[in-house]
Coordinates of N, CA and C in Angstrom, one line a residue:
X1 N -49.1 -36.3 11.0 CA -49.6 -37.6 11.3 C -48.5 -38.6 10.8
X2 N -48.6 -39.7 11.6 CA -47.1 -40.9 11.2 C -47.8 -41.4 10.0
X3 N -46.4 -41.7 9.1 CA -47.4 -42.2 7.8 C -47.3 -43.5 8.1
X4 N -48.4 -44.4 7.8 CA -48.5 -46.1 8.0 C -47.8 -46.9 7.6
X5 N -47.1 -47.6 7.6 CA -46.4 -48.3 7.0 C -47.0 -49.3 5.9
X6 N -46.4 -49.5 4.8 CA -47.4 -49.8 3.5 C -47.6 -51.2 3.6
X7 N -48.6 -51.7 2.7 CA -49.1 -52.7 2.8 C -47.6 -53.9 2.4
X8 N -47.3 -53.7 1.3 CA -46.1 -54.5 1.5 C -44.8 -53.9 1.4
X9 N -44.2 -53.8 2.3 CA -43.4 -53.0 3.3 C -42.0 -53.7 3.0
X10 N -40.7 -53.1 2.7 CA -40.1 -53.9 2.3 C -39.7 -54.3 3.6
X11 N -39.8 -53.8 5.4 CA -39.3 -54.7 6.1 C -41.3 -54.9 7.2
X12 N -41.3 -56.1 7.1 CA -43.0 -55.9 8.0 C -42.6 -56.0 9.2
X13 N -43.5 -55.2 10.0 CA -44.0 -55.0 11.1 C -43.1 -55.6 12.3
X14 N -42.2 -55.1 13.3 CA -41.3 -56.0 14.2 C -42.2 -55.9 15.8
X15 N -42.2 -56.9 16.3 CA -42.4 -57.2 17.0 C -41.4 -56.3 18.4
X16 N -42.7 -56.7 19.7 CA -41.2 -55.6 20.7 C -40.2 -56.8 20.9
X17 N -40.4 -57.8 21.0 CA -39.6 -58.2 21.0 C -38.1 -58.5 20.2
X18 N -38.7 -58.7 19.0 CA -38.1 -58.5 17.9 C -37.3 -57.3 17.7
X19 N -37.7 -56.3 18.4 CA -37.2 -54.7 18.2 C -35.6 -54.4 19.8
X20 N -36.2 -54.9 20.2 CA -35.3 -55.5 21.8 C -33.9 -56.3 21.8
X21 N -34.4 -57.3 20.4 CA -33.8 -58.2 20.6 C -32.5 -58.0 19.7
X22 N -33.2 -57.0 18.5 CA -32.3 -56.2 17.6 C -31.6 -55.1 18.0
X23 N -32.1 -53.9 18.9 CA -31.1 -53.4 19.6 C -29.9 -53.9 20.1
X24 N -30.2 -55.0 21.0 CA -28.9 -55.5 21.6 C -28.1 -56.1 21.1
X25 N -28.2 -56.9 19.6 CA -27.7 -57.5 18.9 C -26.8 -56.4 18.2
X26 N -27.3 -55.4 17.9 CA -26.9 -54.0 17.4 C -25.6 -53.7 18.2
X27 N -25.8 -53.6 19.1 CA -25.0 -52.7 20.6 C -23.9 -54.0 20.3
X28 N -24.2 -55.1 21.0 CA -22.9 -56.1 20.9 C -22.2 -55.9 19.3
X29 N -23.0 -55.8 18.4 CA -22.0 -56.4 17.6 C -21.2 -54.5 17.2
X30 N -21.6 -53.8 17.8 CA -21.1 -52.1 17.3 C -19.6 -52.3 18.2
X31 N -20.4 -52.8 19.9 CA -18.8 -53.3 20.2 C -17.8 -53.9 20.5
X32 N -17.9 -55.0 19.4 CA -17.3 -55.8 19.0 C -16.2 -55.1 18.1
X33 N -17.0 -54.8 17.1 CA -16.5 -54.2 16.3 C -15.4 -53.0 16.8
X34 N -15.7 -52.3 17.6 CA -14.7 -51.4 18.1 C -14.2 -51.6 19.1
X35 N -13.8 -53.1 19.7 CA -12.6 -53.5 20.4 C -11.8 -54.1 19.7
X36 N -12.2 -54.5 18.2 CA -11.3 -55.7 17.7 C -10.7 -54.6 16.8
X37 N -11.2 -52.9 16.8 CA -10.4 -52.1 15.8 C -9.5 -51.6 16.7
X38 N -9.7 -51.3 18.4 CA -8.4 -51.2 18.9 C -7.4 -51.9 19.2
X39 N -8.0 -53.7 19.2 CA -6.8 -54.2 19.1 C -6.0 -54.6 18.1
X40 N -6.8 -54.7 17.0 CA -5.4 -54.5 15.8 C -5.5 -53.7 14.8
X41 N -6.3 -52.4 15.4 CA -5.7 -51.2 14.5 C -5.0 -50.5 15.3
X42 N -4.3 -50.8 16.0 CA -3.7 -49.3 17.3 C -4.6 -48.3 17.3
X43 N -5.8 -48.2 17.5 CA -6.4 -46.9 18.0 C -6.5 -46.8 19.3
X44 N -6.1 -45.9 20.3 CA -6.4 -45.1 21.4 C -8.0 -45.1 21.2
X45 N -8.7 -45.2 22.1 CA -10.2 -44.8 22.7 C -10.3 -43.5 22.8
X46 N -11.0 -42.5 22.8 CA -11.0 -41.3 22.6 C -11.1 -41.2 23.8
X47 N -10.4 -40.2 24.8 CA -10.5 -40.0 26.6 C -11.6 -40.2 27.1
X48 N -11.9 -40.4 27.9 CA -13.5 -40.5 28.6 C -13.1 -39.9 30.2
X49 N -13.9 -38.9 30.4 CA -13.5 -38.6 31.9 C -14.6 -38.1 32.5
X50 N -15.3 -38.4 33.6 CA -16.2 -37.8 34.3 C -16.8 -36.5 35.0
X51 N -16.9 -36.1 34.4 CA -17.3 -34.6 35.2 C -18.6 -33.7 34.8
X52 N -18.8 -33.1 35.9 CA -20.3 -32.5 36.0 C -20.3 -31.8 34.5
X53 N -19.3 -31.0 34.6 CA -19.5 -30.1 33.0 C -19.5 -30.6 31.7
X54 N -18.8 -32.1 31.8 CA -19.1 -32.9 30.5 C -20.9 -33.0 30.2
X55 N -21.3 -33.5 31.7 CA -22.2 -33.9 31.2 C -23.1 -33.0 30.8
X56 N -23.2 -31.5 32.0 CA -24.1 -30.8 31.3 C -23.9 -30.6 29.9
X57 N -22.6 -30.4 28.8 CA -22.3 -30.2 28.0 C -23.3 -31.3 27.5
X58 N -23.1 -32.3 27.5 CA -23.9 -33.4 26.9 C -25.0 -33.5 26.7
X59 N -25.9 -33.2 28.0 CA -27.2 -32.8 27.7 C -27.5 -31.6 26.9
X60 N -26.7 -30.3 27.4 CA -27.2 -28.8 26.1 C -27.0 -29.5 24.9
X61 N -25.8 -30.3 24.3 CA -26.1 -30.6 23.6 C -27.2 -31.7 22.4
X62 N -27.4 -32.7 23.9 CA -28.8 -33.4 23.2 C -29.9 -32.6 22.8
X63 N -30.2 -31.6 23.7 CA -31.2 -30.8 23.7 C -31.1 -30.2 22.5
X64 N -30.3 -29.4 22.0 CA -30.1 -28.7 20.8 C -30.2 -29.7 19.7
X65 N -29.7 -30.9 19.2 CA -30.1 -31.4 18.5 C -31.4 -32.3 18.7
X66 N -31.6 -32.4 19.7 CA -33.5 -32.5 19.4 C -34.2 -31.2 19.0
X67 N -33.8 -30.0 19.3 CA -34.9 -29.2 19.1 C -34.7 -28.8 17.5
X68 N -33.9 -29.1 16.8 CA -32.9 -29.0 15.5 C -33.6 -30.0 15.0
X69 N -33.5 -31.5 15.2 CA -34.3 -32.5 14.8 C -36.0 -31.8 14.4
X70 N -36.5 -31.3 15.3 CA -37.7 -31.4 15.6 C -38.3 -30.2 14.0
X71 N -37.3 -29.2 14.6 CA -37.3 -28.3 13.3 C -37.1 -28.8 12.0
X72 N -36.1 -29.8 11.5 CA -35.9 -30.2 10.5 C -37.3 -31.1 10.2
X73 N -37.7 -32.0 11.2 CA -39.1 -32.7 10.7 C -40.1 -31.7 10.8
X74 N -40.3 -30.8 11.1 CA -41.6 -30.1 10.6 C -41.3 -29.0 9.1
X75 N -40.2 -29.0 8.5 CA -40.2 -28.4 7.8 C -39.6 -29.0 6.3
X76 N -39.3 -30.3 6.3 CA -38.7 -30.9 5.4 C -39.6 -32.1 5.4
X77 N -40.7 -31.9 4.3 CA -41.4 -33.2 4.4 C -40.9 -34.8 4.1
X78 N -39.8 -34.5 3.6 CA -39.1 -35.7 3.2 C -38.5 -36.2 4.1
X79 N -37.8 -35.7 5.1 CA -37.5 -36.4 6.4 C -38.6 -36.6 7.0
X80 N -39.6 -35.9 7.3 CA -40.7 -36.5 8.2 C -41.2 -37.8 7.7
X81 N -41.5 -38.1 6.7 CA -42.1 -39.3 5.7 C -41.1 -40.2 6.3
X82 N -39.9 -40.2 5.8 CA -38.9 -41.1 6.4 C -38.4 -41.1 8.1
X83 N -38.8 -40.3 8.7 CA -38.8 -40.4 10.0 C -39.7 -41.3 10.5
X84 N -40.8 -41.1 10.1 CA -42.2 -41.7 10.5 C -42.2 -43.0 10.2
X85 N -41.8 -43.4 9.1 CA -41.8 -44.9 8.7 C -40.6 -45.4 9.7
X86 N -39.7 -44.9 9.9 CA -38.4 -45.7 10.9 C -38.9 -45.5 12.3
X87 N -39.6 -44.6 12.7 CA -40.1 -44.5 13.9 C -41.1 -45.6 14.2
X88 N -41.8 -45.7 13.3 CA -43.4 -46.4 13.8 C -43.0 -47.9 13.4
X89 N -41.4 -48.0 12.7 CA -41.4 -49.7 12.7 C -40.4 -49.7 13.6
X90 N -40.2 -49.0 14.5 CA -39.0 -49.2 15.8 C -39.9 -48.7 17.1
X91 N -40.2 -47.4 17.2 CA -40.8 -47.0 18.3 C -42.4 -47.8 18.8
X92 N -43.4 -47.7 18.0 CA -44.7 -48.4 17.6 C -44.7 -49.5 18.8
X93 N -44.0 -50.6 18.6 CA -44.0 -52.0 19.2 C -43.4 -51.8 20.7
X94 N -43.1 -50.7 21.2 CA -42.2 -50.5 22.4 C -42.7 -50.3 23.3
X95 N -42.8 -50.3 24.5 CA -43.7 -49.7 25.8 C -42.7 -48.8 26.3
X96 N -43.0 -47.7 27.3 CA -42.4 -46.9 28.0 C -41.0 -47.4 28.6
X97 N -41.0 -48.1 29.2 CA -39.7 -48.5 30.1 C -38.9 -49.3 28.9
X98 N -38.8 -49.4 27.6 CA -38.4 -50.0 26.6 C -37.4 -48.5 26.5
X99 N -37.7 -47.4 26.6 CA -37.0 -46.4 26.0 C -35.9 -46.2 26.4
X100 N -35.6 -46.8 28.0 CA -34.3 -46.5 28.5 C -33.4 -47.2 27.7
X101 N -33.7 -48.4 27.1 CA -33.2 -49.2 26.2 C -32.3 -48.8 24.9
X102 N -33.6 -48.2 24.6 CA -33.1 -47.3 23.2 C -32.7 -46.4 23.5
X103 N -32.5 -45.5 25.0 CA -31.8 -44.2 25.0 C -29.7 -45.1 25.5
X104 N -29.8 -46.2 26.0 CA -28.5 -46.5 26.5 C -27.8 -46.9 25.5
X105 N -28.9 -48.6 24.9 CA -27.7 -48.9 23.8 C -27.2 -48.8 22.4
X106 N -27.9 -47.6 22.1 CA -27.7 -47.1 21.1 C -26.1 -45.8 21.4
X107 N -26.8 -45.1 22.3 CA -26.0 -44.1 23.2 C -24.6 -44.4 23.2
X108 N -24.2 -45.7 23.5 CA -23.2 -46.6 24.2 C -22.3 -47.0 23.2
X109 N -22.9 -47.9 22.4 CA -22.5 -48.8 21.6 C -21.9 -48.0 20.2
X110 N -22.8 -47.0 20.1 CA -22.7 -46.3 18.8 C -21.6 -45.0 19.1
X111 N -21.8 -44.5 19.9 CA -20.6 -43.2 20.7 C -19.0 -44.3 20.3
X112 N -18.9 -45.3 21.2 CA -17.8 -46.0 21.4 C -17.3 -46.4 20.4
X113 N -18.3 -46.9 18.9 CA -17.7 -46.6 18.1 C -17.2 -45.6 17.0
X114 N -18.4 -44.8 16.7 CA -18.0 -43.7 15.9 C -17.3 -43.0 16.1
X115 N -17.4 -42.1 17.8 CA -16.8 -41.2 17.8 C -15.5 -41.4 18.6
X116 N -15.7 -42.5 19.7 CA -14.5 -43.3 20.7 C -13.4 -44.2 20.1
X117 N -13.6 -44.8 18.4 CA -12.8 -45.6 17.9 C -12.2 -44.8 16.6
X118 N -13.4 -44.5 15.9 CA -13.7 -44.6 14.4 C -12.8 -42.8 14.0
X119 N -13.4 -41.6 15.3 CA -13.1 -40.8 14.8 C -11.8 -40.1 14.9
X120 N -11.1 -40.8 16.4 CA -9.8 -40.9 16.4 C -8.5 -41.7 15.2
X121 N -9.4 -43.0 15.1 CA -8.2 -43.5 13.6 C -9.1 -42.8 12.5
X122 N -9.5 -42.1 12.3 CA -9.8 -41.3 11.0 C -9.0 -40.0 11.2
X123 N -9.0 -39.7 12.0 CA -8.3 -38.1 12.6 C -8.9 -37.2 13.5
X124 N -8.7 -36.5 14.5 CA -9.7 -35.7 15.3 C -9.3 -34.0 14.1
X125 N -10.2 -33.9 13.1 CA -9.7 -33.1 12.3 C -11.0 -33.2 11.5
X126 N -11.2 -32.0 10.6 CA -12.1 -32.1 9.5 C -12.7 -33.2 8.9
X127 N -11.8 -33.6 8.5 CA -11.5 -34.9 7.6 C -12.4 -36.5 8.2
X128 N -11.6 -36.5 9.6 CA -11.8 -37.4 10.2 C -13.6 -37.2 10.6
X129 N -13.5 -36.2 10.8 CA -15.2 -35.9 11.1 C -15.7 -36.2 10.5
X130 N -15.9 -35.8 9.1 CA -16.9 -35.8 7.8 C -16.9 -37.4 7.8
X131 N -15.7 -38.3 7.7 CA -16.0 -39.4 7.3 C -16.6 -40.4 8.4
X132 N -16.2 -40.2 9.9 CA -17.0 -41.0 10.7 C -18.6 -40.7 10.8
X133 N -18.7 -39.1 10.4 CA -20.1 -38.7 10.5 C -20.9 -39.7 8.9
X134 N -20.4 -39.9 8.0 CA -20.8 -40.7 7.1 C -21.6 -41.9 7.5
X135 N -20.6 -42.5 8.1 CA -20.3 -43.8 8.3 C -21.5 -44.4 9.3
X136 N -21.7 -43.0 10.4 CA -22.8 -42.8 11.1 C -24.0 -42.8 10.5
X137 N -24.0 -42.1 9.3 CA -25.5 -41.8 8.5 C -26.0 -43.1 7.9
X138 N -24.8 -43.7 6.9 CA -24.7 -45.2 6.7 C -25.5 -45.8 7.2
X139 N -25.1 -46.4 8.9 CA -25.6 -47.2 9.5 C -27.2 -47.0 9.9
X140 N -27.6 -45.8 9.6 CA -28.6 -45.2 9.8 C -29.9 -45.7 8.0
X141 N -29.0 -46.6 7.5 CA -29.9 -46.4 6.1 C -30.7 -48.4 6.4
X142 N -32.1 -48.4 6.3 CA -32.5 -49.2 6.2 C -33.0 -49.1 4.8
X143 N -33.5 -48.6 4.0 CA -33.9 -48.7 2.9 C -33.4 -48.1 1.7
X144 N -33.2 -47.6 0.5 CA -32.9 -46.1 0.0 C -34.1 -44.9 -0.1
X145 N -35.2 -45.5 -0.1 CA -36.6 -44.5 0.0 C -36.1 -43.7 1.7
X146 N -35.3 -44.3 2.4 CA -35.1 -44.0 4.2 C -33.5 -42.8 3.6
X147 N -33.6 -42.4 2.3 CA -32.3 -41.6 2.2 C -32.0 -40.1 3.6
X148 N -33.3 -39.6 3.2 CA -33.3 -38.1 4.3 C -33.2 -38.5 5.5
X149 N -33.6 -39.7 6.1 CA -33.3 -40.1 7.6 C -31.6 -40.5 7.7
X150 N -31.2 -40.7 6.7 CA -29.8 -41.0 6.5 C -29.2 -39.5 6.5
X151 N -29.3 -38.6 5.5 CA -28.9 -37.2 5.7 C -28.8 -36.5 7.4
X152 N -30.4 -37.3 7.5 CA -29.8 -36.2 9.2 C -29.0 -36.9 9.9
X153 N -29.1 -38.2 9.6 CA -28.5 -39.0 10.9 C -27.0 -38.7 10.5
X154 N -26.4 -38.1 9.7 CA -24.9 -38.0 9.0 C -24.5 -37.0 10.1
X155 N -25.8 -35.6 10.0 CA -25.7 -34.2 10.5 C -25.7 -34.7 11.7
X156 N -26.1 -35.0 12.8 CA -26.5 -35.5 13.7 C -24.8 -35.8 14.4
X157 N -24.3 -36.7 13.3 CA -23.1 -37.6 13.8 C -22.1 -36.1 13.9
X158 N -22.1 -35.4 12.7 CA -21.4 -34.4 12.8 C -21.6 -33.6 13.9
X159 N -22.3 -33.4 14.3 CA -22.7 -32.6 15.6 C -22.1 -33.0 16.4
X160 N -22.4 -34.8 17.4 CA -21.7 -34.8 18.6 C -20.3 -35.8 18.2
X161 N -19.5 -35.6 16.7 CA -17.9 -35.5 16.7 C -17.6 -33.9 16.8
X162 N -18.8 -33.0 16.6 CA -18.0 -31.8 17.0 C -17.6 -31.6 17.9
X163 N -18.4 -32.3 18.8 CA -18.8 -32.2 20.4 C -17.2 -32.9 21.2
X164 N -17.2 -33.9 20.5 CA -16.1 -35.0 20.9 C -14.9 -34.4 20.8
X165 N -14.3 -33.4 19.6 CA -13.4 -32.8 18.7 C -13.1 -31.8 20.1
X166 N -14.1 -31.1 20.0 CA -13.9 -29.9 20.9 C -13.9 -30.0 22.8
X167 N -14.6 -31.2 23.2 CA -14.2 -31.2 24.2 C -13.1 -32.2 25.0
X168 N -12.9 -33.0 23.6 CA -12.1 -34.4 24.0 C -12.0 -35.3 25.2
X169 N -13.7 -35.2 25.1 CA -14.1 -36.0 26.3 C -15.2 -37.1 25.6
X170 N -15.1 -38.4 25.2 CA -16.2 -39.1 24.7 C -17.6 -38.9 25.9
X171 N -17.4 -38.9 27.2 CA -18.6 -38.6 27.9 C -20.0 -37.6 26.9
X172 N -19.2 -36.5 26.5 CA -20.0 -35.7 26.4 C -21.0 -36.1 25.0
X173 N -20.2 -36.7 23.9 CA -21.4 -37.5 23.0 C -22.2 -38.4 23.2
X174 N -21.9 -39.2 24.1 CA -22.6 -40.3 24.6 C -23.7 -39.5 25.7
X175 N -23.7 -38.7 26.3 CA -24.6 -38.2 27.3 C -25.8 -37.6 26.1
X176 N -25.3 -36.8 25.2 CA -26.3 -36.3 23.7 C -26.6 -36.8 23.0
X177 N -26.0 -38.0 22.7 CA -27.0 -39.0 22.2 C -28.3 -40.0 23.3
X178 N -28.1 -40.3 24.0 CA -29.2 -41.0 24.8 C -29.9 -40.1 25.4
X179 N -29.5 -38.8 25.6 CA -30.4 -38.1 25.9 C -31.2 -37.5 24.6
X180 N -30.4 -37.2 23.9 CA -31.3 -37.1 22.3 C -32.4 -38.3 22.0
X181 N -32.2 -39.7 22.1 CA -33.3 -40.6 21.6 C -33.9 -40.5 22.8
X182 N -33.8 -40.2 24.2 CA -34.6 -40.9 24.9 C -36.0 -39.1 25.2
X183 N -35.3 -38.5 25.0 CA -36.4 -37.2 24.7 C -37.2 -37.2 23.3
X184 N -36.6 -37.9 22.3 CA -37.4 -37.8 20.8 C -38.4 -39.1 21.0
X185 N -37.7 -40.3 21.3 CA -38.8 -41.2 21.7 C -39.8 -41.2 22.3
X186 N -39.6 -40.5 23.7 CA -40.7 -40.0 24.6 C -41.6 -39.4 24.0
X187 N -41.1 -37.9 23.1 CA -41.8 -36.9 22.9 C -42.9 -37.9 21.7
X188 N -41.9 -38.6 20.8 CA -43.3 -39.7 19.7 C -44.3 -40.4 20.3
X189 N -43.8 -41.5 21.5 CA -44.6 -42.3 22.1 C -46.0 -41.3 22.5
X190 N -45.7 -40.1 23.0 CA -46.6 -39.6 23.5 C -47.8 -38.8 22.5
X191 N -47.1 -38.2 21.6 CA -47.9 -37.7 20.3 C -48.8 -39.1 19.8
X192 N -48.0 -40.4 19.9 CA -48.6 -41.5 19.3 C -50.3 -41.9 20.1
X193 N -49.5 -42.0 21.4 CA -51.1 -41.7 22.5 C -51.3 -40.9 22.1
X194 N -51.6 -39.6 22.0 CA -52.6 -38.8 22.0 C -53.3 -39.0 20.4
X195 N -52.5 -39.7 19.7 CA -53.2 -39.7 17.8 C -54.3 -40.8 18.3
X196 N -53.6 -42.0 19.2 CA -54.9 -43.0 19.4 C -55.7 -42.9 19.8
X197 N -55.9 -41.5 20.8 CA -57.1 -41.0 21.7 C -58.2 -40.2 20.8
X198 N -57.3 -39.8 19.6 CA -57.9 -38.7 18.7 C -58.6 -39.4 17.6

């Protein structure tokens, strides 16, 4: 069961709108940020090229890291606790057609920079992984009680820069991440109906 969000909460309750309004604000300012690092850091954009097999790639790989997610929250109470609290003060306020939302601009904004700007001027190499995967987990921290939602979101990052590394196609992280939030959102929204039914 989602844990409630406490009485005094160090962030209260957002509104959908408020949750909408912060997404987008999110997305512009992610790329912002990673046009003004290509234009005056010299970074190349990581390739981006169209094709059927990127994508399926992108999807096997959402899928795998949702069902990996799913396993890590039912077995690590400590991420679920901090799951549940970032879910139900993000997801909670949303309606259904809100999710394409949160499957695009996060998808978009956040691919183009971590792994389209960030992991190419870090290095496409070990190195360069671990630290944009960081940097990923980072932006993932709203609180420090929110630490294990930070840990996976690190693992997570690592996953589709491996994806990026190995297929040298940015398509294929950005197809794994929006299909990753927009099947874990779904799958919450719906458990959420059914807790309200229950």
């Amino acid at each position: 069961m989602a844990e409630q969000l406490p009485d005094n909460p160090e962030f209260e309750p957002l509104s959908r709108t408020q949750v909408l309004i912060a997404m987008g604000v999110t997305a512009i300012v992610l790329l912002l940020i990673a046009r003004l690092w290509m234009q005056f850091g010299a970074v190349s954009l990581l390739s981006f090229h169209w094709s059927g097999l990127a994508v399926l790639q992108g999807l096997g790989l959402g899928i795998a890291i949702t069902a990996a997610s799913s396993l890590v929250y039912y077995t690590w109470s400590a991420y679920r606790q901090s799951a549940d609290y970032y879910l139900e003060l993000v997801l909670k306020p949303l309606v259904w057609p809100d999710l394409i939302w949160l499957g695009l601009l996060p998808g978009l904004s956040e691919e183009l920079l971590f792994r389209g700007v960030m992991l190419p001027a870090f290095g496409l190499d070990n190195e360069g992984l671990v630290l944009s995967s960081l940097c990923f987990g980072v932006l993932h921290l709203s609180s420090l009680r929110q630490w294990p939602y930070v840990v996976w979101a690190t693992v997570i990052g690592g996953a589709l820069g491996a994806g990026a590394i190995a297929t040298g196609n940015l398509l294929v992280p950005i197809v794994a991440h929006i299909s990753t939030n927009l099947i874990s959102s779904s799958l919450w929204k719906w458990g959420e109906r059914n807790r309200s039914k229950g």
